[in-house]
Coordinates of N, CA and C in Angstrom, one line a residue:
X392 N 1.0 -1.1 -0.1 CA 0.2 -0.4 -0.3 C 1.3 1.6 0.1
X393 N 0.7 1.7 -1.2 CA 0.8 3.2 -0.9 C 1.4 4.4 0.7
X394 N 2.6 4.9 0.4 CA 2.0 5.8 2.4 C 1.3 7.0 1.9
X395 N 0.7 7.5 2.5 CA 0.4 8.9 2.7 C 0.6 10.3 1.5
X396 N 0.9 10.9 1.1 CA 1.4 11.6 0.5 C 0.4 13.0 0.3
X397 N 1.9 14.5 0.2 CA 0.6 15.9 0.5 C 1.3 16.0 -1.3
X398 N 0.4 16.3 -1.8 CA 0.4 16.5 -3.1 C 1.3 18.1 -3.4
X399 N 1.3 18.9 -2.1 CA 1.6 20.1 -2.7 C 3.0 21.0 -3.0
X400 N 3.4 22.1 -3.6 CA 4.9 22.3 -4.0 C 5.4 23.5 -3.5
X401 N 5.2 23.3 -1.7 CA 5.8 23.9 -0.6 C 7.4 23.8 -1.2
X402 N 8.4 23.3 -1.1 CA 9.2 22.5 -0.7 C 10.4 23.4 -0.4
X403 N 11.0 23.0 0.2 CA 12.6 24.2 0.4 C 13.7 22.6 0.4
X404 N 15.0 23.1 -0.6 CA 15.9 22.6 -0.5 C 17.0 21.8 0.7
X405 N 16.9 22.9 1.2 CA 18.1 22.9 2.3 C 17.0 21.9 3.3
X406 N 15.6 22.1 3.6 CA 14.6 21.2 4.7 C 14.2 20.2 3.9
X407 N 14.2 20.0 3.2 CA 13.6 19.0 2.7 C 13.7 18.7 1.8
X408 N 15.0 18.9 0.7 CA 15.5 17.7 -0.4 C 14.9 18.8 -1.6
X409 N 14.5 19.0 -1.6 CA 13.6 19.2 -2.8 C 13.0 20.7 -3.4
X410 N 13.9 21.6 -4.6 CA 12.4 22.7 -4.4 C 11.5 23.1 -5.6
X411 N 11.1 23.8 -5.6 CA 10.4 23.6 -7.9 C 11.2 25.3 -8.3
X412 N 11.2 25.4 -9.2 CA 11.4 26.3 -10.4 C 10.1 26.6 -11.0
X413 N 9.7 27.0 -10.9 CA 8.9 27.3 -11.9 C 8.5 27.8 -12.7
X414 N 8.0 27.5 -13.9 CA 8.4 28.2 -15.6 C 9.7 28.7 -15.8
X415 N 10.7 27.6 -15.4 CA 11.9 28.4 -15.3 C 12.4 28.3 -17.0
X416 N 12.1 27.8 -18.3 CA 12.1 27.7 -19.1 C 10.7 28.3 -20.0
X417 N 11.2 29.2 -20.4 CA 10.0 29.5 -21.6 C 9.5 28.7 -23.2
X418 N 8.2 29.1 -23.4 CA 8.5 28.7 -24.8 C 9.4 28.6 -25.8
X419 N 10.1 29.7 -25.9 CA 10.8 29.6 -27.3 C 12.0 28.7 -26.5
X420 N 12.4 28.2 -25.1 CA 13.8 27.6 -24.6 C 13.7 26.5 -24.9
X421 N 12.2 25.6 -24.3 CA 11.8 24.6 -24.7 C 12.0 24.5 -25.6
X422 N 11.6 25.1 -26.9 CA 11.8 24.0 -28.9 C 12.6 24.8 -28.7
X423 N 13.5 25.3 -28.8 CA 15.4 25.1 -28.2 C 16.5 24.2 -28.1
X424 N 15.4 23.5 -26.6 CA 16.1 22.9 -26.4 C 15.4 20.9 -26.7
X425 N 14.5 21.2 -27.3 CA 14.1 19.7 -27.8 C 14.6 19.4 -28.8
X426 N 15.2 21.0 -29.8 CA 15.5 21.2 -31.0 C 17.0 20.2 -30.8
X427 N 18.0 20.1 -30.0 CA 19.1 20.2 -29.3 C 19.5 18.4 -29.0
X428 N 17.8 17.7 -28.2 CA 17.7 15.9 -27.7 C 17.0 16.0 -28.9
X429 N 16.8 16.2 -29.9 CA 16.0 15.2 -31.5 C 16.9 14.4 -31.9
X430 N 18.1 14.9 -32.0 CA 18.8 13.1 -32.2 C 18.9 11.8 -31.3
X431 N 18.4 12.8 -30.5 CA 18.8 11.2 -29.3 C 18.5 10.2 -30.1
X432 N 18.1 8.7 -29.3 CA 16.9 7.0 -29.3 C 15.8 7.9 -29.1
X433 N 15.0 7.3 -29.7 CA 13.9 7.3 -29.3 C 13.2 6.4 -29.0
X434 N 13.6 5.4 -28.6 CA 13.4 3.6 -28.7 C 13.4 3.4 -28.0
X435 N 13.9 3.6 -26.9 CA 14.5 3.3 -25.7 C 13.1 4.2 -24.0
X436 N 13.7 4.1 -22.6 CA 13.3 4.5 -21.8 C 14.1 5.7 -21.4
X437 N 15.0 5.2 -21.3 CA 16.2 6.6 -20.9 C 17.4 6.2 -22.3
X438 N 18.3 7.2 -22.4 CA 18.6 7.9 -23.2 C 20.1 8.9 -22.3
X439 N 20.7 7.7 -21.3 CA 21.9 9.0 -21.4 C 23.4 8.9 -22.0
X440 N 23.0 10.4 -22.1 CA 24.1 11.8 -22.5 C 25.4 11.7 -22.4
X441 N 25.9 11.4 -23.8 CA 27.3 11.4 -23.4 C 28.1 12.2 -23.8
X442 N 28.2 12.8 -24.5 CA 28.5 14.0 -25.2 C 27.2 15.2 -25.9
X443 N 27.1 16.2 -25.1 CA 25.5 17.2 -25.1 C 26.7 18.5 -25.6
X444 N 26.6 18.8 -26.8 CA 27.9 20.4 -26.8 C 26.5 20.6 -27.3
X445 N 25.3 20.3 -28.0 CA 24.3 21.4 -27.7 C 23.6 21.4 -26.6
X446 N 24.2 21.2 -25.4 CA 22.8 21.7 -25.0 C 23.6 22.1 -23.5
X447 N 25.6 22.4 -24.5 CA 26.0 23.7 -23.2 C 25.8 25.1 -23.0
X448 N 24.8 25.3 -24.1 CA 24.3 26.8 -23.7 C 23.2 26.7 -22.5
X449 N 22.1 25.1 -22.2 CA 21.5 25.3 -21.1 C 22.1 24.5 -20.0
X450 N 23.1 23.6 -20.4 CA 23.6 23.7 -18.6 C 24.4 23.8 -18.2
X451 N 25.2 25.5 -18.5 CA 25.6 26.5 -18.3 C 25.4 27.0 -16.9
X452 N 26.2 27.2 -15.9 CA 25.8 28.2 -15.2 C 25.0 29.5 -15.9
X453 N 25.8 29.8 -16.8 CA 25.3 31.6 -17.3 C 23.7 30.8 -17.8
X454 N 23.4 29.2 -18.5 CA 22.8 28.3 -18.6 C 21.1 28.8 -18.1
X455 N 19.6 28.5 -18.0 CA 18.0 28.4 -17.8 C 18.5 27.8 -16.8
X456 N 19.2 26.3 -17.3 CA 18.8 25.0 -16.3 C 21.1 25.0 -15.2
X457 N 21.7 25.4 -16.2 CA 22.9 26.0 -14.9 C 22.8 26.5 -13.9
X458 N 22.3 27.6 -14.4 CA 22.3 28.9 -13.8 C 20.8 28.8 -12.0
X459 N 20.0 27.7 -12.0 CA 19.6 26.8 -11.2 C 20.5 25.8 -10.2
X460 N 21.5 25.4 -10.9 CA 22.0 24.6 -9.8 C 23.0 25.7 -9.2
X461 N 23.3 27.2 -10.0 CA 24.8 26.9 -9.2 C 23.7 28.2 -8.0
X462 N 22.6 28.2 -7.6 CA 21.9 28.7 -7.4 C 21.8 27.7 -5.5
X463 N 22.8 26.8 -5.8 CA 23.1 25.6 -4.6 C 24.4 25.5 -4.7
X464 N 25.1 25.4 -5.5 CA 26.5 24.8 -5.2 C 27.7 26.1 -6.1
X465 N 27.1 27.5 -6.3 CA 27.8 28.2 -6.5 C 28.7 27.8 -8.2
X466 N 29.0 29.3 -8.0 CA 29.5 29.6 -10.4 C 30.4 28.2 -10.2
X467 N 30.8 27.2 -9.3 CA 31.7 26.0 -10.0 C 31.2 24.8 -10.2
X468 N 29.7 25.0 -10.0 CA 28.4 23.9 -10.8 C 28.4 23.6 -12.2
X469 N 29.0 22.2 -12.5 CA 29.1 21.6 -13.8 C 28.8 20.5 -14.1
X470 N 28.2 20.6 -15.0 CA 26.8 18.8 -15.6 C 27.7 18.2 -15.4
X471 N 27.8 16.6 -14.6 CA 28.7 15.5 -14.9 C 27.2 14.3 -15.3
X472 N 26.4 13.8 -15.5 CA 25.2 13.4 -16.2 C 24.5 13.7 -16.3
X473 N 24.0 13.1 -17.9 CA 22.4 14.0 -17.8 C 21.7 12.4 -18.7
X474 N 20.9 12.9 -18.7 CA 19.4 11.4 -19.2 C 18.6 11.7 -19.2
X475 N 17.9 11.5 -20.5 CA 16.7 12.2 -21.3 C 16.1 10.5 -20.4
X476 N 14.6 10.7 -19.9 CA 13.5 9.9 -19.6 C 12.3 10.3 -20.7
X477 N 12.6 9.3 -21.4 CA 11.0 9.4 -22.2 C 9.4 8.0 -22.1
X478 N 8.5 8.6 -21.0 CA 7.9 7.8 -21.0 C 7.2 8.0 -21.9
X479 N 6.6 6.5 -22.5 CA 4.5 6.0 -23.6 C 3.9 5.9 -23.4
X480 N 3.2 5.1 -23.7 CA 2.0 4.2 -23.5 C 2.7 2.6 -23.9
X481 N 3.5 3.3 -24.6 CA 4.7 2.1 -25.8 C 5.5 1.5 -24.2
X482 N 6.4 2.7 -23.3 CA 7.5 2.9 -22.8 C 6.7 2.8 -21.2
X483 N 6.5 2.2 -20.7 CA 5.4 2.8 -19.2 C 6.0 2.2 -18.1
X484 N 7.1 2.0 -17.4 CA 7.7 2.1 -16.1 C 7.7 2.6 -14.7
X485 N 7.6 1.7 -13.9 CA 7.3 2.6 -12.9 C 9.1 1.9 -11.7
X486 N 9.4 2.8 -10.5 CA 10.8 2.6 -10.3 C 10.4 2.6 -9.0
X487 N 11.1 1.6 -8.2 CA 11.1 1.4 -6.8 C 12.1 2.4 -5.9
X488 N 11.6 2.7 -4.8 CA 12.1 3.3 -3.7 C 14.2 3.0 -3.6
X489 N 14.9 4.1 -4.1 CA 16.0 4.2 -3.9 C 16.5 5.6 -4.2
X490 N 17.7 5.4 -3.7 CA 18.8 6.8 -3.9 C 19.9 6.3 -5.0
X491 N 20.0 7.7 -6.0 CA 20.5 7.6 -6.6 C 22.8 7.1 -6.1
X492 N 23.4 6.5 -6.8 CA 24.7 6.2 -5.6 C 25.4 5.7 -6.9
X493 N 25.3 6.5 -8.1 CA 26.8 6.2 -8.9 C 27.2 7.7 -9.0
X494 N 27.9 7.8 -9.5 CA 28.4 8.5 -10.9 C 28.9 8.2 -12.1
X495 N 28.9 9.2 -13.6 CA 30.2 8.6 -14.4 C 31.6 9.3 -14.9
X496 N 32.9 8.5 -14.8 CA 33.8 9.3 -14.8 C 34.3 8.8 -16.6
X497 N 35.6 9.3 -16.4 CA 35.9 9.4 -18.3 C 37.1 7.9 -18.1
X498 N 37.8 7.1 -17.6 CA 37.9 5.8 -17.2 C 37.9 5.3 -16.2
X499 N 38.5 4.1 -16.4 CA 38.1 2.8 -14.4 C 39.8 2.9 -14.1
X500 N 39.6 3.7 -12.6 CA 41.5 4.1 -12.2 C 40.7 3.6 -11.3
X501 N 41.9 2.5 -10.7 CA 42.0 2.4 -9.5 C 42.1 3.1 -7.6
X502 N 41.0 3.6 -7.2 CA 40.3 4.8 -5.9 C 40.1 4.3 -4.9
X503 N 40.6 4.8 -3.9 CA 40.2 4.5 -2.8 C 39.0 4.7 -2.9
X504 N 38.1 4.0 -2.2 CA 36.1 4.1 -1.9 C 35.7 4.0 -2.9
X505 N 35.8 4.0 -4.1 CA 35.3 3.9 -5.6 C 35.1 1.9 -5.6
X506 N 33.4 1.8 -5.6 CA 32.8 0.9 -6.4 C 32.1 0.1 -6.0
X507 N 31.1 -0.5 -6.5 CA 31.7 -1.8 -8.0 C 31.3 -0.5 -9.0
X508 N 32.2 -0.9 -10.0 CA 31.5 -0.1 -11.0 C 30.8 -0.9 -12.2
X509 N 30.7 0.0 -13.3 CA 29.7 -0.5 -14.1 C 29.8 0.0 -15.8
X510 N 29.6 -0.8 -16.3 CA 29.2 -0.3 -17.5 C 27.8 -0.1 -18.5
X511 N 27.2 1.3 -19.1 CA 25.7 1.6 -19.0 C 26.0 2.8 -20.3
X512 N 25.4 2.1 -21.2 CA 25.5 2.8 -22.7 C 26.9 3.6 -23.4
X513 N 28.0 2.4 -22.5 CA 29.1 2.8 -23.5 C 29.6 4.3 -22.0
X514 N 29.4 4.4 -21.5 CA 29.7 5.7 -19.8 C 30.3 3.8 -19.0
X515 N 31.3 5.3 -18.2 CA 31.3 3.8 -17.3 C 31.3 5.0 -16.2
X516 N 31.0 3.8 -14.8 CA 29.8 4.5 -13.6 C 30.8 3.9 -13.0
X517 N 30.7 4.7 -11.5 CA 31.3 3.5 -9.8 C 30.3 4.6 -9.4
X518 N 30.3 4.2 -7.9 CA 29.7 4.0 -6.8 C 30.6 4.7 -6.3
X519 N 30.9 6.2 -5.8 CA 31.6 6.9 -5.0 C 31.8 6.9 -2.9
X520 N 33.0 7.3 -2.9 CA 31.9 7.4 -0.9 C 30.6 9.0 -1.9
X521 N 30.0 8.0 -0.7 CA 29.0 8.8 -0.8 C 29.4 10.4 -0.3
X522 N 29.5 10.6 0.2 CA 30.2 12.7 0.8 C 30.2 13.1 -0.7
X523 N 30.8 12.6 -1.5 CA 30.5 13.0 -2.4 C 29.3 13.0 -3.2
X524 N 28.4 12.1 -2.9 CA 26.4 12.6 -3.6 C 25.9 13.8 -2.5
X525 N 26.0 13.4 -1.3 CA 24.7 14.9 -0.5 C 26.3 16.1 -0.6
X526 N 26.9 15.9 -1.7 CA 27.4 17.1 -2.8 C 26.8 18.1 -4.1
X527 N 26.8 16.6 -4.2 CA 25.5 17.1 -5.8 C 24.5 17.5 -4.9
X528 N 23.7 17.8 -6.9 CA 22.6 18.1 -7.0 C 22.3 17.9 -8.4
X529 N 20.3 17.2 -8.1 CA 19.8 16.9 -9.2 C 18.6 17.8 -10.3
X530 N 18.7 18.1 -11.4 CA 18.1 18.8 -11.8 C 17.1 17.8 -12.5
X531 N 16.1 18.4 -12.5 CA 14.2 17.0 -13.3 C 13.9 18.2 -14.4
X532 N 14.5 18.0 -15.8 CA 13.7 19.7 -16.8 C 12.4 18.9 -17.0
X533 N 10.8 19.7 -17.3 CA 9.7 19.2 -17.8 C 9.3 19.9 -19.1
X534 N 9.8 18.5 -20.2 CA 9.3 19.1 -21.0 C 7.2 18.8 -21.0
X535 N 6.9 18.0 -20.4 CA 5.6 18.3 -20.5 C 4.8 18.4 -19.2
X536 N 3.3 18.2 -18.7 CA 2.6 18.4 -18.3 C 2.8 17.1 -16.9
X537 N 2.7 17.3 -15.3 CA 3.2 15.7 -15.4 C 2.3 16.1 -14.0
X538 N 0.5 15.9 -14.2 CA 0.4 16.1 -13.1 C 1.0 14.2 -12.2
X539 N -1.1 14.0 -11.1 CA -0.6 13.0 -10.6 C -1.4 11.9 -10.8
X540 N -1.0 11.7 -12.4 CA -1.3 10.3 -12.7 C -0.2 9.9 -13.8
X541 N 1.2 11.3 -13.8 CA 1.9 11.4 -14.8 C 3.0 11.0 -14.2
X542 N 2.6 10.1 -13.7 CA 4.1 9.2 -13.1 C 5.4 10.7 -12.7
X543 N 4.9 11.3 -11.5 CA 5.6 12.5 -11.4 C 7.3 11.9 -10.1
X544 N 7.1 12.1 -10.3 CA 8.6 12.1 -8.9 C 8.5 11.9 -7.5
X545 N 9.0 10.8 -7.3 CA 8.3 11.0 -5.7 C 9.3 10.9 -4.8
X546 N 9.0 12.1 -4.0 CA 10.2 12.4 -2.6 C 9.9 11.4 -1.3
X547 N 10.7 11.2 -1.0 CA 10.2 11.4 0.9 C 11.1 13.0 1.4
X548 N 10.6 13.4 2.0 CA 11.0 14.9 2.2 C 11.7 14.5 3.8
X549 N 13.0 15.1 3.7 CA 14.2 15.0 4.7 C 15.5 14.0 4.5
X550 N 15.0 12.9 3.0 CA 15.8 11.9 3.9 C 17.5 12.5 3.1
X551 N 18.4 13.4 2.7 CA 19.1 13.5 1.6 C 20.1 13.9 2.6
X552 N 19.1 13.6 4.2 CA 19.7 14.6 4.9 C 20.2 13.0 6.2
X553 N 20.6 12.2 5.4 CA 20.6 10.0 6.6 C 21.4 9.7 6.1
X554 N 22.0 10.1 4.9 CA 23.4 9.3 4.6 C 22.9 8.4 3.7
X555 N 23.8 7.3 3.5 CA 23.8 6.1 2.6 C 22.9 4.6 2.9
X556 N 22.1 4.5 2.7 CA 20.8 3.9 3.8 C 21.1 2.1 2.7
X557 N 20.6 1.6 3.9 CA 20.7 0.6 2.9 C 18.8 0.1 2.3
X558 N 18.4 -0.6 2.2 CA 17.4 -1.2 1.2 C 15.8 -1.5 1.8
X559 N 16.7 -2.3 3.7 CA 15.3 -2.3 4.4 C 14.8 -0.3 5.6
X560 N 16.1 0.4 5.1 CA 16.2 1.4 5.6 C 15.4 2.0 5.0
X561 N 15.1 2.0 3.4 CA 14.5 3.4 2.7 C 13.3 2.4 2.9
X562 N 12.6 1.3 2.8 CA 11.5 0.6 2.3 C 10.8 1.6 4.5
X563 N 11.8 1.6 5.3 CA 10.8 1.8 6.6 C 10.6 3.2 6.8
X564 N 12.2 4.2 6.3 CA 11.5 5.2 6.3 C 10.0 6.2 5.0
X565 N 10.1 5.4 3.7 CA 9.4 5.7 3.0 C 7.3 5.2 4.0
X566 N 7.4 4.3 5.0 CA 5.9 3.8 5.6 C 6.3 4.8 6.7
X567 N 7.5 5.1 7.6 CA 7.2 5.9 8.5 C 6.9 7.2 8.1
X568 N 8.1 7.5 7.1 CA 7.6 9.6 6.5 C 6.7 10.0 6.0
X569 N 6.3 9.1 5.2 CA 5.2 9.1 3.6 C 6.4 9.7 2.5
X570 N 5.6 10.9 2.0 CA 5.4 10.8 0.6 C 5.7 11.7 0.2
X571 N 6.0 12.3 -0.4 CA 5.5 14.6 -1.1 C 5.3 14.2 -3.1
X572 N 4.7 14.6 -4.3 CA 4.8 13.8 -5.1 C 5.4 15.3 -5.4
X573 N 6.3 15.6 -6.7 CA 7.0 16.3 -7.7 C 6.3 17.2 -8.7
X574 N 5.3 17.2 -8.6 CA 4.2 18.2 -9.9 C 4.8 18.5 -10.9
X575 N 4.7 19.2 -11.6 CA 5.2 19.8 -12.7 C 4.5 20.6 -13.8
X576 N 4.6 21.8 -14.2 CA 3.6 22.3 -16.0 C 5.7 22.0 -16.8
X577 N 4.7 21.8 -17.6 CA 6.0 22.2 -18.9 C 6.4 23.8 -18.8
X578 N 8.2 23.8 -18.8 CA 8.8 24.4 -18.6 C 9.4 24.1 -17.0
X579 N 8.9 23.4 -16.1 CA 9.7 23.4 -14.4 C 11.0 23.1 -14.7
X580 N 11.5 23.2 -13.5 CA 12.1 22.4 -12.7 C 12.7 21.8 -11.4
X581 N 12.7 20.6 -11.2 CA 12.7 20.7 -10.1 C 13.8 20.6 -9.2
X582 N 14.7 20.7 -8.7 CA 15.5 20.7 -8.1 C 16.5 19.7 -6.9
X583 N 16.5 19.1 -6.9 CA 16.6 18.6 -5.5 C 17.7 17.7 -5.0
X584 N 18.2 17.3 -3.6 CA 19.5 16.9 -3.7 C 20.2 15.2 -3.7
X585 N 20.8 15.0 -4.7 CA 20.7 14.2 -5.6 C 21.2 12.6 -4.5
X586 N 21.3 12.8 -3.2 CA 21.4 11.3 -2.6 C 19.5 11.8 -2.5
X587 N 18.6 11.9 -2.1 CA 17.0 11.9 -1.4 C 16.3 10.3 -1.8
X588 N 15.8 9.9 -1.1 CA 15.7 8.6 -1.8 C 13.6 8.9 -2.4
X589 N 14.1 8.8 -3.5 CA 12.5 8.5 -4.2 C 12.2 7.5 -5.3
X590 N 11.2 7.7 -5.9 CA 10.8 6.1 -6.9 C 9.7 7.0 -7.9
X591 N 9.5 6.2 -8.4 CA 8.1 7.2 -8.9 C 7.2 5.8 -9.8
X592 N 6.1 6.1 -10.3 CA 5.7 5.2 -10.2 C 5.1 4.6 -12.3
X593 N 4.3 4.0 -13.1 CA 3.7 4.6 -14.1 C 2.8 5.1 -14.1
X594 N 3.7 5.9 -15.4 CA 2.0 6.4 -15.5 C 0.6 6.3 -16.3
X595 N -0.1 6.3 -15.2 CA -1.7 6.0 -15.0 C -3.1 6.6 -15.4
X596 N -3.3 7.3 -17.1 CA -3.6 6.6 -17.8 C -2.4 7.0 -18.3
X597 N -1.4 5.9 -20.4 CA -0.4 6.1 -20.4 C -0.4 6.9 -21.3
X598 N 0.6 8.3 -20.9 CA 1.0 9.0 -21.8 C 2.2 9.8 -22.0
X599 N 2.5 10.3 -23.0 CA 3.8 11.4 -23.1 C 4.3 12.3 -21.0
X600 N 6.0 11.3 -21.5 CA 6.2 12.5 -20.0 C 7.7 12.5 -20.7
X601 N 8.7 13.6 -20.9 CA 9.8 13.8 -20.8 C 10.8 14.4 -19.7
X602 N 11.3 13.7 -19.4 CA 12.1 14.6 -18.0 C 13.6 14.2 -18.2
X603 N 14.5 15.6 -18.8 CA 15.6 15.7 -18.9 C 16.0 15.4 -17.1
X604 N 17.2 14.4 -17.1 CA 18.1 14.9 -15.4 C 18.5 15.4 -16.1
X605 N 19.8 16.0 -15.1 CA 21.2 16.8 -15.1 C 21.6 16.4 -13.8
X606 N 22.8 15.4 -13.7 CA 23.3 15.8 -12.0 C 24.8 16.9 -12.1
X607 N 24.5 17.7 -11.0 CA 25.5 18.5 -11.3 C 26.9 18.6 -9.6
X608 N 27.8 19.0 -10.2 CA 28.7 19.1 -8.7 C 29.9 20.6 -8.9
X609 N 30.3 20.4 -8.1 CA 31.3 21.7 -8.5 C 32.6 21.5 -7.2
X610 N 32.6 19.8 -7.1 CA 33.7 19.1 -7.0 C 34.5 19.1 -7.6
X611 N 35.5 18.9 -8.5 CA 36.4 17.9 -9.0 C 36.6 16.5 -8.2
X612 N 36.9 16.0 -9.6 CA 36.6 14.5 -9.3 C 37.8 13.6 -8.8
X613 N 38.1 13.3 -7.2 CA 39.1 12.6 -6.6 C 39.8 12.2 -7.9
X614 N 41.4 12.8 -7.5 CA 42.9 12.1 -8.2 C 42.7 11.0 -8.2
X615 N 43.0 8.8 -8.6 CA 43.4 9.6 -10.7 C 42.1 10.0 -11.3
X616 N 40.9 10.4 -10.5 CA 39.8 10.2 -11.6 C 39.3 11.5 -12.5
X617 N 38.2 11.3 -13.0 CA 38.5 12.4 -13.6 C 36.6 12.8 -13.9
X618 N 35.9 13.4 -13.8 CA 34.0 13.6 -14.2 C 34.4 13.4 -16.3
X619 N 33.0 12.1 -16.2 CA 33.8 12.3 -17.8 C 32.9 13.9 -17.9
X620 N 31.2 14.4 -17.3 CA 31.5 15.4 -17.8 C 29.9 14.9 -19.3
X621 N 29.4 16.2 -19.4 CA 28.5 16.3 -20.5 C 28.7 17.7 -22.1

């Protein structure tokens, strides 16, 4: 059974771990962003973006997306991973409660505290020490309206302050603390602390729901590792 939730959007990044930036992109910017994403594959639910030259005007701190990251991380914020999620009637999935725990780096190099390693869409991913994730933020840029039935992000407020949680601890937390739905209009951007406990239901009824998700960090990757970047 789902935990009870409140659908309001009055969340604060420091206190709750998430914050809404309403209408951060106007229709002109959204059209340009869609054009920059147009060459990506459309037959998969999530596309990991390894090279985002066309996205740089949006993702840099002077852009409409990177500028939001800079409000949390300062002028050194840089995009270190990007994924385009595209839910449709043919590709409609749910995602269970979890914390994001991996980063994308240029090459696999032995480093204390890093691992396990994985390879997804040709990109090298690794779980870093958790304190690196605790200093990161993630932005979700909405290209379609997300109401309560169109697979909104579900979060557990305040869970970004609890460190690395086991699967059992995550499930207990959801039961005891409840959840909030991150509803959005086209052009809205949700900013959240990367380690926050989150999930997503399938859309019901199935319909289009495109979200560009970008992770940001203001830290240099610990030597000898290097961020892959976008």
